[in-house]
mmCIF file of N, CA and C in Angstrom:
data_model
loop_
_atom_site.group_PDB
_atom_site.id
_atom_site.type_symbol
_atom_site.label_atom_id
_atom_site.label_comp_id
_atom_site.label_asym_id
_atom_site.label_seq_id
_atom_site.Cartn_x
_atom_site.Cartn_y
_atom_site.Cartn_z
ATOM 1 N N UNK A 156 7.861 20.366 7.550
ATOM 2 C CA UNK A 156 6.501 20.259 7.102
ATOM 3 C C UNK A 156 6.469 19.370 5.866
ATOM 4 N N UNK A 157 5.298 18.606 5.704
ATOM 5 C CA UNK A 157 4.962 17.493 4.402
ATOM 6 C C UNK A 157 4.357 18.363 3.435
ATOM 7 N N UNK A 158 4.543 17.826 2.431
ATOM 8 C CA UNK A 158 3.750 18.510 1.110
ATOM 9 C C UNK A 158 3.284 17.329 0.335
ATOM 10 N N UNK A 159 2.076 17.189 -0.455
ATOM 11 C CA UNK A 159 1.872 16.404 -1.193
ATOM 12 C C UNK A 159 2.429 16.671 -2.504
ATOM 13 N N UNK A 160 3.273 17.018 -3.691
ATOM 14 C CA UNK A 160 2.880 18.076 -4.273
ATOM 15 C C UNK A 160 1.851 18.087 -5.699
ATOM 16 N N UNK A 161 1.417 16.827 -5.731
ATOM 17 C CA UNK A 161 0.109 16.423 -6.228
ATOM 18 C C UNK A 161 -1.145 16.619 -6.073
ATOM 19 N N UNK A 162 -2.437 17.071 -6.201
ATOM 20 C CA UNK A 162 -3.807 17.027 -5.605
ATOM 21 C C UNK A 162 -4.431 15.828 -5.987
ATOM 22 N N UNK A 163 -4.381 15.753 -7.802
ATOM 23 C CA UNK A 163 -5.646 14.813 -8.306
ATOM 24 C C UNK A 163 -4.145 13.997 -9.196
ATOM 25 N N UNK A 164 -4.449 12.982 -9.684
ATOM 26 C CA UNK A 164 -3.187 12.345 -10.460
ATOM 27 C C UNK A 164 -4.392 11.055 -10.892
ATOM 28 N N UNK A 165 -3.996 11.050 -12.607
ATOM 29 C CA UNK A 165 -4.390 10.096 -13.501
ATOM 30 C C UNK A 165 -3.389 9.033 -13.514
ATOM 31 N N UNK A 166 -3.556 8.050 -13.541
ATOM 32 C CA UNK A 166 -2.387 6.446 -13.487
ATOM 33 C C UNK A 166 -3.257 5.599 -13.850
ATOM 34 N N UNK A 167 -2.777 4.506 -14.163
ATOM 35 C CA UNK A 167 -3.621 3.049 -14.373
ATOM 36 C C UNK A 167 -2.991 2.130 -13.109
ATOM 37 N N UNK A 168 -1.752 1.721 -12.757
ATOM 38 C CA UNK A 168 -0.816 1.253 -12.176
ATOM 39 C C UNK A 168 -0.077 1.837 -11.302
ATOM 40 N N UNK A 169 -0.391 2.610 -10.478
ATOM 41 C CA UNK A 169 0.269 3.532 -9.447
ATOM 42 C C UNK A 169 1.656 2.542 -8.327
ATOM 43 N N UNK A 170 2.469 3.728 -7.840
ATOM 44 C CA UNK A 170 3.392 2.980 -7.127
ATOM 45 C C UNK A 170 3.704 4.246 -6.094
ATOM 46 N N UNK A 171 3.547 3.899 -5.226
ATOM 47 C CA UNK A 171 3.930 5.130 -4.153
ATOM 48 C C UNK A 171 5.092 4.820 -3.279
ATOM 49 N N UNK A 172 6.383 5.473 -3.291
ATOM 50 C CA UNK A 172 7.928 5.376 -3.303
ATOM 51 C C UNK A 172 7.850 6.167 -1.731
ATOM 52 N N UNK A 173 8.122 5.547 -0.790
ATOM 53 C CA UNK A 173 8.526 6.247 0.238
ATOM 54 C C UNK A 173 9.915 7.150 0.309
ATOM 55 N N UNK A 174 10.186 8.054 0.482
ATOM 56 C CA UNK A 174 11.557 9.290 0.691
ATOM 57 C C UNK A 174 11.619 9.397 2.047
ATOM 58 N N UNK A 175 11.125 10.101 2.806
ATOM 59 C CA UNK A 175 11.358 9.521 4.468
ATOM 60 C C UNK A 175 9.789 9.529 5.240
ATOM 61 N N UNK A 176 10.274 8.391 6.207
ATOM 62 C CA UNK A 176 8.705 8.478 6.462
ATOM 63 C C UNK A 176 8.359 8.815 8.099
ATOM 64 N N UNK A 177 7.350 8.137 9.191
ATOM 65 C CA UNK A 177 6.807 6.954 8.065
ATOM 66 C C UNK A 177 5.818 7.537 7.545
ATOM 67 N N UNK A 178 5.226 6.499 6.741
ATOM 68 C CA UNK A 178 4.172 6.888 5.649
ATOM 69 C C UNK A 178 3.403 5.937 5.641
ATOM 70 N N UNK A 179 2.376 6.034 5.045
ATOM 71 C CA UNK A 179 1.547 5.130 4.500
ATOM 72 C C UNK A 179 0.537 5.160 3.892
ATOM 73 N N UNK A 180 -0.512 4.737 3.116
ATOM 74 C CA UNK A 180 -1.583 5.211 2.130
ATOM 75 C C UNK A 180 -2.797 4.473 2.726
ATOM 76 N N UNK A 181 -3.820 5.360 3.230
ATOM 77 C CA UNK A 181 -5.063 4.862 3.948
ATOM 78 C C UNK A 181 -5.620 5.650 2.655
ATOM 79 N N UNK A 182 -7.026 4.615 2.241
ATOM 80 C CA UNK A 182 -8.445 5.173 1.387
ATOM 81 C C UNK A 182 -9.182 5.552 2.116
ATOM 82 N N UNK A 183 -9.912 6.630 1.631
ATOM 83 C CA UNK A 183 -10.954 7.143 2.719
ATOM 84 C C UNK A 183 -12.308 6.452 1.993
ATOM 85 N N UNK A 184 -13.293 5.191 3.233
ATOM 86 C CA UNK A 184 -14.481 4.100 2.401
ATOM 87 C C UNK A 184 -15.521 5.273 2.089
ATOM 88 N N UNK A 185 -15.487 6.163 2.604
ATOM 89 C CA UNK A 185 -16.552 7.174 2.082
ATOM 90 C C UNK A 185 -16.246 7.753 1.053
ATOM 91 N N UNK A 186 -15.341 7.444 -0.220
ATOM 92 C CA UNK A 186 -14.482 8.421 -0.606
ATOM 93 C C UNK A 186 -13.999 7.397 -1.724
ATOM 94 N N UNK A 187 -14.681 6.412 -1.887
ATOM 95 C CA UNK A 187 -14.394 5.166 -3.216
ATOM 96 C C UNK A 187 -15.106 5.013 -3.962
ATOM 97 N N UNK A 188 -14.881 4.447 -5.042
ATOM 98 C CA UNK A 188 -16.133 3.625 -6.022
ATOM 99 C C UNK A 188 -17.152 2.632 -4.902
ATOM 100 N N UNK A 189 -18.081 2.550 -5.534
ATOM 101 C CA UNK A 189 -18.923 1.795 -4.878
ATOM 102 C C UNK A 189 -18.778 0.494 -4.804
ATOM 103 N N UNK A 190 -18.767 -0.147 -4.098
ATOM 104 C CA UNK A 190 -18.197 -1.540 -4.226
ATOM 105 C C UNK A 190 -16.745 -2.118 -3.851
ATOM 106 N N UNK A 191 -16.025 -1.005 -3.614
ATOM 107 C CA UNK A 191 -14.134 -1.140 -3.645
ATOM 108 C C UNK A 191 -14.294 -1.568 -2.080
ATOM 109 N N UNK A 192 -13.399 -2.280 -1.454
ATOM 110 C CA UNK A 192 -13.387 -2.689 0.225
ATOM 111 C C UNK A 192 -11.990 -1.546 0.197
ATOM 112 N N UNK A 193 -11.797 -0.903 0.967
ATOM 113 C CA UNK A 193 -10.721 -0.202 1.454
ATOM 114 C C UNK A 193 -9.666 -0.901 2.020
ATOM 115 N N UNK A 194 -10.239 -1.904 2.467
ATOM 116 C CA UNK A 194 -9.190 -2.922 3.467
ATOM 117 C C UNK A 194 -8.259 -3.724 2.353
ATOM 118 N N UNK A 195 -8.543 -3.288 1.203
ATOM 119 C CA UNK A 195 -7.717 -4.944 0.459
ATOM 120 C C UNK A 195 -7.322 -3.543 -0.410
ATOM 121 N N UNK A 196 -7.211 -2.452 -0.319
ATOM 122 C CA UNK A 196 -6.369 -1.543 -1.400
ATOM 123 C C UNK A 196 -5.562 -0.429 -0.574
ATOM 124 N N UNK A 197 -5.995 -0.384 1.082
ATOM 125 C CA UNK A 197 -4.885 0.663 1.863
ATOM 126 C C UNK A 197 -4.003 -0.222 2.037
ATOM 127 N N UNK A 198 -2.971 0.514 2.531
ATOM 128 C CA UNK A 198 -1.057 -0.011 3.324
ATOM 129 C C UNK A 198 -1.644 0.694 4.077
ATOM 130 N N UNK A 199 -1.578 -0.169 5.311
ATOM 131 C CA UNK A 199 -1.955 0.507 6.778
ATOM 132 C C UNK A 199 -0.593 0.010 7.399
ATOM 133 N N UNK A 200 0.319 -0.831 7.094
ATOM 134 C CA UNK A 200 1.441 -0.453 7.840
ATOM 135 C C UNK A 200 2.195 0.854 7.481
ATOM 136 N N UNK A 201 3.331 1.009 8.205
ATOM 137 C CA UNK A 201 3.719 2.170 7.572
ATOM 138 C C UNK A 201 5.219 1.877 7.367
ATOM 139 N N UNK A 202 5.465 2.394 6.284
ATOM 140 C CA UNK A 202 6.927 2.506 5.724
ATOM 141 C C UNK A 202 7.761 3.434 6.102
ATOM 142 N N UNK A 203 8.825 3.149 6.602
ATOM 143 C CA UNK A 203 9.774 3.716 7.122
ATOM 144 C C UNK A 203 11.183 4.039 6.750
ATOM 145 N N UNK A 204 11.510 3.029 5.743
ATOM 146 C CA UNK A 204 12.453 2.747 4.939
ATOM 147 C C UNK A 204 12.859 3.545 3.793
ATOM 148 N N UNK A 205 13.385 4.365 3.631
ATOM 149 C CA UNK A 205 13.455 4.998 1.664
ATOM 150 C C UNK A 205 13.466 4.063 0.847
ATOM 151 N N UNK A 206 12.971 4.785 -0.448
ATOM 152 C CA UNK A 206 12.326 3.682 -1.032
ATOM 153 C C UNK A 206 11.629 2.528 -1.162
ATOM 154 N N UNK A 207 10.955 2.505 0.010
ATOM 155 C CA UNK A 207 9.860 1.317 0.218
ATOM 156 C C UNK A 207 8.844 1.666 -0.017
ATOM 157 N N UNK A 208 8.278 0.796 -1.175
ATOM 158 C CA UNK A 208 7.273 0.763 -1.919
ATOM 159 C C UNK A 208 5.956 0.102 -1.646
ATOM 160 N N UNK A 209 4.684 1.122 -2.291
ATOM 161 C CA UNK A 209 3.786 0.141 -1.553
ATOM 162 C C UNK A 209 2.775 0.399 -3.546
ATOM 163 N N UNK A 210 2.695 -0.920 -4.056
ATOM 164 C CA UNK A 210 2.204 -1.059 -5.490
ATOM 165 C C UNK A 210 0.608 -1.867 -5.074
ATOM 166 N N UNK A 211 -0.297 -1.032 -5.883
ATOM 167 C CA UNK A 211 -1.615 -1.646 -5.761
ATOM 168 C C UNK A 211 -2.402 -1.723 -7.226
ATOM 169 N N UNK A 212 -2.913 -2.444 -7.578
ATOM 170 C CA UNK A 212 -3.418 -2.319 -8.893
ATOM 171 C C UNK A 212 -5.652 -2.518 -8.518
ATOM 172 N N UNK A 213 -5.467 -1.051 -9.652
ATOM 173 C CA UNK A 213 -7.056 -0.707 -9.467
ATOM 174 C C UNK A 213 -7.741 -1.332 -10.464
ATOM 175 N N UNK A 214 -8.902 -1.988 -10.238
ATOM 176 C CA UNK A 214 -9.812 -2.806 -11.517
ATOM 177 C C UNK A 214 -10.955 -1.831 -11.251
ATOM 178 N N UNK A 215 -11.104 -0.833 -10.687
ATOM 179 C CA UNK A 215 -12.655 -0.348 -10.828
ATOM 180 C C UNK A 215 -12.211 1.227 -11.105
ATOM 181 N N UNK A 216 -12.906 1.569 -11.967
ATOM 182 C CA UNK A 216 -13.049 2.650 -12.628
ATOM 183 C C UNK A 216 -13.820 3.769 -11.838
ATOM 184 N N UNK A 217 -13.023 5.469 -11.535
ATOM 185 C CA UNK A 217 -13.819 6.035 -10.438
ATOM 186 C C UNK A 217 -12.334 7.095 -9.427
ATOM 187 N N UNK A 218 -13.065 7.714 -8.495
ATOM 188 C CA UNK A 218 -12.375 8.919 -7.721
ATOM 189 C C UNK A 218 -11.983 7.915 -6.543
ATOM 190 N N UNK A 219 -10.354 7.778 -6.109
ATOM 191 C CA UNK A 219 -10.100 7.495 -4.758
ATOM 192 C C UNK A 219 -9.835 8.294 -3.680
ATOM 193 N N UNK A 220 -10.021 8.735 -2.859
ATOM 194 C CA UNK A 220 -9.154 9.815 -1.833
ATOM 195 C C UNK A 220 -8.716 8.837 -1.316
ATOM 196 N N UNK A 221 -7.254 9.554 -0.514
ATOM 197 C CA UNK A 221 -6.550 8.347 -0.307
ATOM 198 C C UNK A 221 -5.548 9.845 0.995
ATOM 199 N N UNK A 222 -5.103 9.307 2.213
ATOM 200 C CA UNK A 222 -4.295 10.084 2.734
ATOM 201 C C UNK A 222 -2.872 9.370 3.520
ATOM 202 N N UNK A 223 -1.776 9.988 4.123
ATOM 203 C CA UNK A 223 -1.368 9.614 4.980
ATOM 204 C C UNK A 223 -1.370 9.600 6.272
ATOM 205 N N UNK A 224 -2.096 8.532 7.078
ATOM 206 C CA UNK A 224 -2.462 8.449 8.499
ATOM 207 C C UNK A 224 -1.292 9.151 9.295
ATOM 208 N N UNK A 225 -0.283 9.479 9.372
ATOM 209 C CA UNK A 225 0.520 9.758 10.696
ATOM 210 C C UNK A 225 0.196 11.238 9.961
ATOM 211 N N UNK A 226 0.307 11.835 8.722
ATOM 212 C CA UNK A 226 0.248 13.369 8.397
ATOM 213 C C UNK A 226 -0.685 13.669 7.789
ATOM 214 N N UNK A 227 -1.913 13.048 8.199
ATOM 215 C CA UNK A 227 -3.248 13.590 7.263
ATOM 216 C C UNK A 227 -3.446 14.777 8.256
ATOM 217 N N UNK A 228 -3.555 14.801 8.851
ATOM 218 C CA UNK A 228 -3.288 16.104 9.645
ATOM 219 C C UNK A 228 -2.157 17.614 9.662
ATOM 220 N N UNK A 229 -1.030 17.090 8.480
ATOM 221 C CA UNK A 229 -0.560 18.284 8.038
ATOM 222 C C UNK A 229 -0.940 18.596 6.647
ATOM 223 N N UNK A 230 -2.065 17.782 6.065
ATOM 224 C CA UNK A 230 -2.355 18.085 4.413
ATOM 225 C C UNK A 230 -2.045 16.797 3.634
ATOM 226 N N UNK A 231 -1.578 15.660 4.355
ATOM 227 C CA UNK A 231 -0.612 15.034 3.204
ATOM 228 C C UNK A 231 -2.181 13.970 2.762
ATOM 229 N N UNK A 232 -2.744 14.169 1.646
ATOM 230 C CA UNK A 232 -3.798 13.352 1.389
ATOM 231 C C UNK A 232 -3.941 13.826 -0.458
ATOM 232 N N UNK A 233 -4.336 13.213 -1.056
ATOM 233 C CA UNK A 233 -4.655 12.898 -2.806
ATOM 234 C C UNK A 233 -5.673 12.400 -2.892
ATOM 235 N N UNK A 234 -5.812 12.306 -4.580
ATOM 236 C CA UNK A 234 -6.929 11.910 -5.013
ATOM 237 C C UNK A 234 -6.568 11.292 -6.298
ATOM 238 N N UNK A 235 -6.872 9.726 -6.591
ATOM 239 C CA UNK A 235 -6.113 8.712 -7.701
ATOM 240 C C UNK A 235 -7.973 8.820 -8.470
ATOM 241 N N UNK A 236 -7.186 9.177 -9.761
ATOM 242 C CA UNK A 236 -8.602 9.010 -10.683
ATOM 243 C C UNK A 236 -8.264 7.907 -11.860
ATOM 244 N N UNK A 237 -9.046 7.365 -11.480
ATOM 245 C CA UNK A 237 -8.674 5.691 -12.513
ATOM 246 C C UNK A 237 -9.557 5.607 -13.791
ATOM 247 N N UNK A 238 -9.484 5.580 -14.823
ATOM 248 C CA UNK A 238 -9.785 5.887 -15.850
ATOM 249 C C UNK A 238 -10.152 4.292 -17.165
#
């Protein structure tokens, strides 16, 4: 079973480290600042690799939900609050 073991997490510069996957970080567009495109801030491929990294940098200030598509369905989903 996956665990996130995060809910909400403050960062400016986030980096999300794959351990085993795959994985990957989908935004939910209902679920952004207003104005953010989802398409130019998810990794919709998925990482498979340990330690493969997927680095995105946020300019808009605001709540992201954000999950993993293959295990959003066992819980594995967050929330990046950009400050």
């Amino acid at each position: 079973m996956y665990h996130f073991l995060i809910y909400s997490i403050r960062i400016v510069h986030p980096r999300i480290n794959n351990k085993s996957g795959p994985h990957n970080v989908v935004f939910d567009e209902d679920a952004v600042p207003a104005g953010v495109d989802v398409e130019k801030i998810s990794q919709y491929d998925q990482m498979g690799e340990e330690e493969e990294s997927f680095t995105m940098k946020f300019e808009t200030k605001g709540d992201y939900t954000y999950y993993c598509e293959p295990h959003r369905g066992a819980g594995m989903n967050g929330m990046l609050v950009v400050t």
